[in-house]
Short mmCIF file of C-alpha atoms in Angstrom, two decimals:
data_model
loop_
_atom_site.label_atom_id
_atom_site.label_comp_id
_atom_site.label_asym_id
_atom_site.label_seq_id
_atom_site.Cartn_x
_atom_site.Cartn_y
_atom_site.Cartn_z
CA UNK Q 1063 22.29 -23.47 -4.48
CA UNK Q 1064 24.42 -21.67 -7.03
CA UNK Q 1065 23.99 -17.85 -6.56
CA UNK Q 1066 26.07 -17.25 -10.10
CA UNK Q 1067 24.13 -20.11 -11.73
CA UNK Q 1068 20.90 -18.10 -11.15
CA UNK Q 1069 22.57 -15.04 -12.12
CA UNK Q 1070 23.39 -16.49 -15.35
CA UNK Q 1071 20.07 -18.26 -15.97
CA UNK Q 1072 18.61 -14.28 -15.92
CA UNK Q 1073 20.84 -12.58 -17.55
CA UNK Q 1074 20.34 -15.55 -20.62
CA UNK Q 1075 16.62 -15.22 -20.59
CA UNK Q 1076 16.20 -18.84 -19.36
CA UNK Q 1077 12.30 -20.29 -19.35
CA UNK Q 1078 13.00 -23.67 -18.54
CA UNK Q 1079 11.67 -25.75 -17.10
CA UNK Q 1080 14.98 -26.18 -15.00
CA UNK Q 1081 14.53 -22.35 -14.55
CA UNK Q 1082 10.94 -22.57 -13.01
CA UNK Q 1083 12.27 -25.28 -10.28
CA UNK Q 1084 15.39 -22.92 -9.75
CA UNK Q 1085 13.29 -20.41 -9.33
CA UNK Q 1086 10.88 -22.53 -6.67
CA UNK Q 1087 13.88 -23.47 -5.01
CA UNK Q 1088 15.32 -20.10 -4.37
CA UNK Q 1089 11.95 -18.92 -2.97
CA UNK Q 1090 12.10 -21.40 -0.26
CA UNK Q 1091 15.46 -20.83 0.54
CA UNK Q 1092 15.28 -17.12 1.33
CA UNK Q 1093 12.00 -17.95 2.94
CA UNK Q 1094 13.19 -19.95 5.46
CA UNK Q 1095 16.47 -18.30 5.76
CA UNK Q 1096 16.50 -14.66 5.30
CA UNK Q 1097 19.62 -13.78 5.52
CA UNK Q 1098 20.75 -16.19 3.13
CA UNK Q 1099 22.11 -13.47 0.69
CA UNK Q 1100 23.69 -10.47 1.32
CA UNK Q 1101 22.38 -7.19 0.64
CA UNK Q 1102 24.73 -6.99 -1.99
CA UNK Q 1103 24.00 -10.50 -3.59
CA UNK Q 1104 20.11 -9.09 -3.87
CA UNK Q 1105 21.23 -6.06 -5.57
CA UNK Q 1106 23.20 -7.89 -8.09
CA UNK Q 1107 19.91 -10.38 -8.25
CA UNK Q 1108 17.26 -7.67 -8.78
CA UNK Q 1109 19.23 -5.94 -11.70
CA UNK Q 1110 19.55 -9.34 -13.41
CA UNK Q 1111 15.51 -9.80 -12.91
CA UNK Q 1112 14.90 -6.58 -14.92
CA UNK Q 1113 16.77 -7.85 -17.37
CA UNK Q 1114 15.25 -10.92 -17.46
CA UNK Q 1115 11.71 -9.48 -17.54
CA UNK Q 1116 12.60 -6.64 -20.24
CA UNK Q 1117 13.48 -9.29 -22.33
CA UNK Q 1118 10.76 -12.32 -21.39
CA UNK Q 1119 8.02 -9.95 -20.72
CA UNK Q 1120 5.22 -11.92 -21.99
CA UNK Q 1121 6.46 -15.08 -20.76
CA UNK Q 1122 4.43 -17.44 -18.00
CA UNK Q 1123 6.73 -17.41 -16.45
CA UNK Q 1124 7.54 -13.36 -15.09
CA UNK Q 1125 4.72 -14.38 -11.93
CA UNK Q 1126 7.43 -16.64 -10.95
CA UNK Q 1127 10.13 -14.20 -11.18
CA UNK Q 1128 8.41 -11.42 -8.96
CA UNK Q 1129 7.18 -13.81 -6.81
CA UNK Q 1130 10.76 -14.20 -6.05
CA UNK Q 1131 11.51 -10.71 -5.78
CA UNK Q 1132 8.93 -10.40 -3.60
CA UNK Q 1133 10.54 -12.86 -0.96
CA UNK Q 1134 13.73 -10.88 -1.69
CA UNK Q 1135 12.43 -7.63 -0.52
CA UNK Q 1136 10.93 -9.32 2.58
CA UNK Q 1137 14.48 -10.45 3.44
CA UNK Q 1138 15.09 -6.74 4.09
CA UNK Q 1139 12.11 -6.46 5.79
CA UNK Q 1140 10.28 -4.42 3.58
CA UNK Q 1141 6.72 -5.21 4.24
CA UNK Q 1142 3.24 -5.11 1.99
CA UNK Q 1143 1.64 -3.43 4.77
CA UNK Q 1144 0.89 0.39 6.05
CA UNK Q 1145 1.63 0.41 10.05
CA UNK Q 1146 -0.29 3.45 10.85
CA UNK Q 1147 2.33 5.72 11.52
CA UNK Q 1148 2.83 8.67 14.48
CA UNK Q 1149 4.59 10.97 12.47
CA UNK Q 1150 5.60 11.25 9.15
CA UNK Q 1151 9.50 10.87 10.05
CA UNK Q 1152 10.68 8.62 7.26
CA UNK Q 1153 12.52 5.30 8.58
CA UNK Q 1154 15.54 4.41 6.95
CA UNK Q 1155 15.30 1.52 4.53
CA UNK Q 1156 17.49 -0.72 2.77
CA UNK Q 1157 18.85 1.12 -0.58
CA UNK Q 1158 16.14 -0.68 -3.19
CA UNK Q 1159 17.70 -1.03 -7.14
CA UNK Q 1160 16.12 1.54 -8.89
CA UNK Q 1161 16.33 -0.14 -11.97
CA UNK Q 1162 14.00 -3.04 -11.07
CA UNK Q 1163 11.69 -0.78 -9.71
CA UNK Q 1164 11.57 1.13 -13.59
CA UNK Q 1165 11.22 -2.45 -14.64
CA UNK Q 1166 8.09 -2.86 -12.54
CA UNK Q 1167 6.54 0.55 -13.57
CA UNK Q 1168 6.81 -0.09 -17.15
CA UNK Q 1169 5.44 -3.51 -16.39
CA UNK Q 1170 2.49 -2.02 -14.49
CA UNK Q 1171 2.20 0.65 -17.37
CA UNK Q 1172 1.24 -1.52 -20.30
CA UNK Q 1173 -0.97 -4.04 -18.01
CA UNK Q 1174 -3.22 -0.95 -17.13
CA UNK Q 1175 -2.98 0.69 -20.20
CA UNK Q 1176 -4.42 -2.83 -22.16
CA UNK Q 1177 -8.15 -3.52 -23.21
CA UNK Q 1178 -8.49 -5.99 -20.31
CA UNK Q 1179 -5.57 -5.93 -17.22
CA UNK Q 1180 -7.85 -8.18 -15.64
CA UNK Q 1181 -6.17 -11.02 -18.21
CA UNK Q 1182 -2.81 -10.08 -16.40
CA UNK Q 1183 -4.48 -10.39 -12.92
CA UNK Q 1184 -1.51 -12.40 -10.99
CA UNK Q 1185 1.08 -10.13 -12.72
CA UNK Q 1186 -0.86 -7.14 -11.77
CA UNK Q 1187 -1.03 -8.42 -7.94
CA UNK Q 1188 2.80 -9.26 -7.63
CA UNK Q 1189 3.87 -6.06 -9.17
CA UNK Q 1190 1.03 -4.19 -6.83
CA UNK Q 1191 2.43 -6.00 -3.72
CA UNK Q 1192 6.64 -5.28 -4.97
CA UNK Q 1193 4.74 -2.04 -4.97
CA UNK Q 1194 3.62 -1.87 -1.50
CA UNK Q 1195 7.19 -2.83 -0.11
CA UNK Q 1196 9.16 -0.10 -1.62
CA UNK Q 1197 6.30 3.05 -1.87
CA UNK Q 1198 7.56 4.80 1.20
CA UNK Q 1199 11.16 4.67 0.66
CA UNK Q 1200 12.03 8.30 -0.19
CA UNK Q 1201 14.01 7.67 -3.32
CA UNK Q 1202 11.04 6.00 -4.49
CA UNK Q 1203 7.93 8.23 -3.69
CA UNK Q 1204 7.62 10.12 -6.47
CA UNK Q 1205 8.41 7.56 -9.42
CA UNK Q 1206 5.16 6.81 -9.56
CA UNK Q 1207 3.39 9.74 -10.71
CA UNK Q 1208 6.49 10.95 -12.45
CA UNK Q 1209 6.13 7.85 -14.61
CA UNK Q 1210 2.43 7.67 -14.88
CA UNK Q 1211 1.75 4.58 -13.24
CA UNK Q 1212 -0.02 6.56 -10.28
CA UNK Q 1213 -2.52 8.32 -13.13
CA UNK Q 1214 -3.11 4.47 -14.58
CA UNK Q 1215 -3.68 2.89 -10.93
CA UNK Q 1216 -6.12 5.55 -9.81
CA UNK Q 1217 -8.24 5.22 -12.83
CA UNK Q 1218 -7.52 1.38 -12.47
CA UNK Q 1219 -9.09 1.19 -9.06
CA UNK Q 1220 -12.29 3.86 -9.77
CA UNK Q 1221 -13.28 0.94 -12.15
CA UNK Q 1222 -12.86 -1.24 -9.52
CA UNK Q 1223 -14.92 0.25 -6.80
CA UNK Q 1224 -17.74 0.84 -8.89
CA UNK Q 1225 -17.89 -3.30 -10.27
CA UNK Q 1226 -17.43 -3.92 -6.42
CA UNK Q 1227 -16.72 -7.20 -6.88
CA UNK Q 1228 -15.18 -10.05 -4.45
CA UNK Q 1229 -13.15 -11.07 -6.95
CA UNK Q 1230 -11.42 -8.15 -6.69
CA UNK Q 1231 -10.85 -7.46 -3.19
CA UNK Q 1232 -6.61 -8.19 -3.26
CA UNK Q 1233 -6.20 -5.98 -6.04
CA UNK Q 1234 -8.22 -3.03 -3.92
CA UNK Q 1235 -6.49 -4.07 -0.93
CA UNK Q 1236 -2.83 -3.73 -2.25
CA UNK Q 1237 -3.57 -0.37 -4.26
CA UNK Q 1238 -4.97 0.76 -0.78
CA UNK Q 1239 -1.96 0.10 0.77
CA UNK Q 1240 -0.46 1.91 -2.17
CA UNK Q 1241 -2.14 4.91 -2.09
CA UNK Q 1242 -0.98 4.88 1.98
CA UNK Q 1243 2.13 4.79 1.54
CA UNK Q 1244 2.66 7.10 -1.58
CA UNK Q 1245 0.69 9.90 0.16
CA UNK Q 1246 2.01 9.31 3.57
CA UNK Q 1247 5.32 11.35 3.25
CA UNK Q 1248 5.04 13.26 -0.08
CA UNK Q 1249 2.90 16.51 -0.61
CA UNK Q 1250 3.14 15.97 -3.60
CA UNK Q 1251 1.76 13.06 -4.38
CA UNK Q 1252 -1.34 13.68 -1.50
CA UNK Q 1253 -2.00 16.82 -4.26
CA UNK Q 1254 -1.88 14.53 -7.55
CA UNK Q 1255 -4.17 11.73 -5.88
CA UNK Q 1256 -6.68 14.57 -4.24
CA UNK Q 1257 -6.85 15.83 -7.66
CA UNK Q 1258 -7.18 12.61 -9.44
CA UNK Q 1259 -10.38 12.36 -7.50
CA UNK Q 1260 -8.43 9.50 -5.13
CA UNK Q 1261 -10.07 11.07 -2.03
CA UNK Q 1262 -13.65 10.63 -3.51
CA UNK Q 1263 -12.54 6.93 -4.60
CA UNK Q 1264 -11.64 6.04 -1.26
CA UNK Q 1265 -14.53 7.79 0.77
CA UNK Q 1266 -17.41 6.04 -2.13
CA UNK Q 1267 -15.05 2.49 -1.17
CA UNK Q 1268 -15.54 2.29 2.66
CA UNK Q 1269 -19.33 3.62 1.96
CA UNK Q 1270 -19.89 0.37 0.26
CA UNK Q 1271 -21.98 -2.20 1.64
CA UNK Q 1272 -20.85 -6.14 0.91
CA UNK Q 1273 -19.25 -7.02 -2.13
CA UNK Q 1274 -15.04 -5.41 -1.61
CA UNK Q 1275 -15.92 -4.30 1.69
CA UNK Q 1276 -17.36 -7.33 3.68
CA UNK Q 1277 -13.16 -8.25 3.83
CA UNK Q 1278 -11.81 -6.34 6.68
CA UNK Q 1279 -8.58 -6.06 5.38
CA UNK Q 1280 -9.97 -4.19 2.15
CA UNK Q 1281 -11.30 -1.97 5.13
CA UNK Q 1282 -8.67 -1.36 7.36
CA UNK Q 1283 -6.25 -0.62 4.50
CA UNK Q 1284 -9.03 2.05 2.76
CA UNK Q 1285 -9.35 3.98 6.22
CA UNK Q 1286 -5.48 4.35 6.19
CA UNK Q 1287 -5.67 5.20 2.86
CA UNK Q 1288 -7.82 7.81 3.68
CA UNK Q 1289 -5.93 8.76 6.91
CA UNK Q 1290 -2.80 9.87 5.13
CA UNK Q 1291 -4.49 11.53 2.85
CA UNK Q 1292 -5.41 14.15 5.04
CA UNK Q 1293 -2.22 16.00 5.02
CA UNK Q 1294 -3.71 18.90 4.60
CA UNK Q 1295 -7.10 21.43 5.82
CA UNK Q 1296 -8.48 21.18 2.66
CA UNK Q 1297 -7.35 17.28 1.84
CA UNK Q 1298 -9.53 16.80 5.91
CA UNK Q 1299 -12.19 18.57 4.66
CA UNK Q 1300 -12.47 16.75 1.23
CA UNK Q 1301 -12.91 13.26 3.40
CA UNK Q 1302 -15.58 14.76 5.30
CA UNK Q 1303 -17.41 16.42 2.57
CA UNK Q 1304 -17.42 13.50 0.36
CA UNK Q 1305 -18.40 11.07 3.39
CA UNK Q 1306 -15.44 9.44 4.45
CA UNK Q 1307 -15.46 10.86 8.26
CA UNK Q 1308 -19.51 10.13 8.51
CA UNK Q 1309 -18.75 5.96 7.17
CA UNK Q 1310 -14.97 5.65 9.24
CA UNK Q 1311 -17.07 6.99 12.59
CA UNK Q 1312 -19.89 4.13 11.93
CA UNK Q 1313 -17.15 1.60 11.40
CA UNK Q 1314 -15.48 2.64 14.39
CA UNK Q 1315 -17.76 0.53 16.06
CA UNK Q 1316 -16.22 -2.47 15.05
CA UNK Q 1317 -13.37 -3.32 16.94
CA UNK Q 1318 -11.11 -4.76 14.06
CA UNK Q 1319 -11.74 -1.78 12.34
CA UNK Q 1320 -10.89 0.24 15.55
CA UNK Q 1321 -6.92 1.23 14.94
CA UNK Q 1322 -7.34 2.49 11.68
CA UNK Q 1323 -10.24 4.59 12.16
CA UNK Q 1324 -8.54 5.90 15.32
CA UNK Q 1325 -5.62 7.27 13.33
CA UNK Q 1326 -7.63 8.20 10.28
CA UNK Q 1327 -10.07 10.20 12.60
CA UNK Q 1328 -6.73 12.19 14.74
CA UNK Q 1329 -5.10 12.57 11.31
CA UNK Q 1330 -8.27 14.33 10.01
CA UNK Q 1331 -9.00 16.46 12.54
CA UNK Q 1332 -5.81 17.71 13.27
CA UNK Q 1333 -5.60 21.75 13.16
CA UNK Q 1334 -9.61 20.76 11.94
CA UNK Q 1335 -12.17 23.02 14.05
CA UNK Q 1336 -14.93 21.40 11.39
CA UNK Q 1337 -13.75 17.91 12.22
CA UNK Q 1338 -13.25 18.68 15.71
CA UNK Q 1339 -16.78 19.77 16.03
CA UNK Q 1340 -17.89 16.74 13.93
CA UNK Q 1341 -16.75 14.13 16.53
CA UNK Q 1342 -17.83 16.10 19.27
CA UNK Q 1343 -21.17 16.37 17.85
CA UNK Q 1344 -21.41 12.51 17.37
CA UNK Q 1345 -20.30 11.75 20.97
CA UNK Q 1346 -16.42 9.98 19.76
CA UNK Q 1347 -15.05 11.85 22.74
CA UNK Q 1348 -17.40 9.65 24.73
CA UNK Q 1349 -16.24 6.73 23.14
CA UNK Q 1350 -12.79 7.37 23.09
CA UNK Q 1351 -12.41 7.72 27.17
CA UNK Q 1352 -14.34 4.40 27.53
CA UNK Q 1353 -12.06 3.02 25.37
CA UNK Q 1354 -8.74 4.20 27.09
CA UNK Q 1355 -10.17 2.22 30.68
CA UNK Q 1356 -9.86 -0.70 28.92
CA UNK Q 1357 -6.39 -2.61 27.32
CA UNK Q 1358 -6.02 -1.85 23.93
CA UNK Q 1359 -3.02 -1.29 21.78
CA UNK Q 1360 -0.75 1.37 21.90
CA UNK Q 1361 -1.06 3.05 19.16
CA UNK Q 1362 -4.60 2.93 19.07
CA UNK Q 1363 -4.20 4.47 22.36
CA UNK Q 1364 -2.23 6.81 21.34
CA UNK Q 1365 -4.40 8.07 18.57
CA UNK Q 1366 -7.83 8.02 20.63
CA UNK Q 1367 -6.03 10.53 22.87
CA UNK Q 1368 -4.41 12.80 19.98
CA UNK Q 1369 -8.33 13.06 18.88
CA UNK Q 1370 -9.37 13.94 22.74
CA UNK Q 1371 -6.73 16.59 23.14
CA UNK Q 1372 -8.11 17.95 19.64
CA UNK Q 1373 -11.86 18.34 20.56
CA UNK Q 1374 -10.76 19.68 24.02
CA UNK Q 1375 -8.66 22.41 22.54
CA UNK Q 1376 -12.09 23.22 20.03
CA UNK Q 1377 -14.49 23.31 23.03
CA UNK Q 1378 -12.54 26.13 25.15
#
């Protein structure tokens, strides 16, 4: 394949049809073969695809162009997912072009700010998942809400809780993982999104019954959600008060759900007394030691005896 071809094809505002199966063809490649391009080469790649999309914005063919991005970023192993940290020590990441990433927040911007972003669905999902690969890097964090896009998405997703419909459930998902991620190692942010009413979203989300919520991934991701956003006493006591400590307790019980209500549970009570007492009164502690006699992953394990340690230190 012809790496400067590509580049050209971009940076000319191709559409194609030769484009489109360029575009295909790339995917696969860095796909199957990761390392295909350099760091550098991506670089040079992602500041010709902001180019491209500043310039073809309403073209059919911008899905295809994230879509690519998307594979890029996985070649640097930047992932869609949240991991459920132990700490909130940053890991180092690849250095991400800052200029696509403005590219995608402008994007995002006028989707969410039109009558219907539902009519930009596919767009809205690649940009949300481009999203959810580069939200924790540090240079990143704060871009968001800087440039609005947080405010958009959080009012964005109250819409979508309240429909609660399975149509939906990849858009929650991803703006889950979002919200993780964003929160996890900025203040800051954990502040904007309590105050934007993000902590009430979340807790009314994992209260649902069917619809969003009978996908377990749509789960999982809102109890992390939820998890870092208790940063602080007052973010803990927020979950609880609205709910979200009563609902993560009951779907404790499931054992998919188990890992991430584990570490939303130690993250919540940490420094807690209220929370402390909370799981003590519902008999977690009891739970928890069961759970450590039999194999279960680490971190899991980890986090069930973070919460122990907690209540322990409450009930002296």
């Amino acid at each position: 394949m012809d790496f400067d071809k590509l580049k050209e094809n971009l940076q000319a505002g191709d559409t194609s049809n030769g484009f489109r199966s360029s575009l295909e063809s790339w995917k696969g490649i860095i796909k199957k073969e990761p390392e295909f391009l350099s760091p550098g080469q991506i670089d040079e790649l992602l500041s010709c695809m902001s180019e491209w999309v500043i310039m073809r914005s309403s073209s059919k063919l911008v899905q295809e162009v994230l879509r690519l991005a998307i594979q890029l970023f996985y070649s640097l192993n930047l992932h869609s997912e949240f991991t459920f940290p132990l700490n909130e020590t940053q890991k180092p990441t690849p250095s991400i072009n800052l200029g696509f990433i403005t590219c995608i927040l402008s994007l995002m911007n006028s989707i969410l700010k039109s009558e219907n972003p539902q009519r930009y669905k596919r767009i809205l999902l690649s940009s949300l998942e481009i999203s959810c690969q580069v939200a924790a890097d540090k240079s990143i964090l704060n871009s968001y809400r800087r440039k609005g896009t947080l405010k958009l998405i959080l009012t964005y997703f109250k819409s979508l809780v309240k429909a609660n419909e399975v149509s939906s459930r990849d858009l929650v998902r991803l703006i889950c993982v979002m919200i993780a991620k964003l929160s996890y190692c900025s203040a800051k942010n954990r502040d904007y999104i309590t105050r934007k009413s993000g902590i009430s979203i979340l807790c009314s989300l994992v209260k649902l019954e069917g619809g969003l919520t009978d996908d377990l991934k749509v789960l999982n991701e809102a109890i992390g959600a939820l998890g870092s956003m208790a940063g602080t006493k007052d973010q803990q006591l927020t979950v609880w008060v609205q709910g979200g400590i009563d609902a993560i307790l009951e779907l404790s019980q499931n054992s998919q759900l188990l890992r991430a209500s584990s570490y939303a549970l130690w993250r919540a009570c940490i420094d807690n007394q209220e929370i402390q007492g909370v799981l003590y009164t519902s008999s977690f502690h009891r739970k928890a030691i069961s759970l450590l006699g039999v194999q279960i992953e680490v971190h899991t394990q980890t986090f069930l005896i973070g919460i122990l340690r907690r209540i322990a230190s409450n009930c002296k």
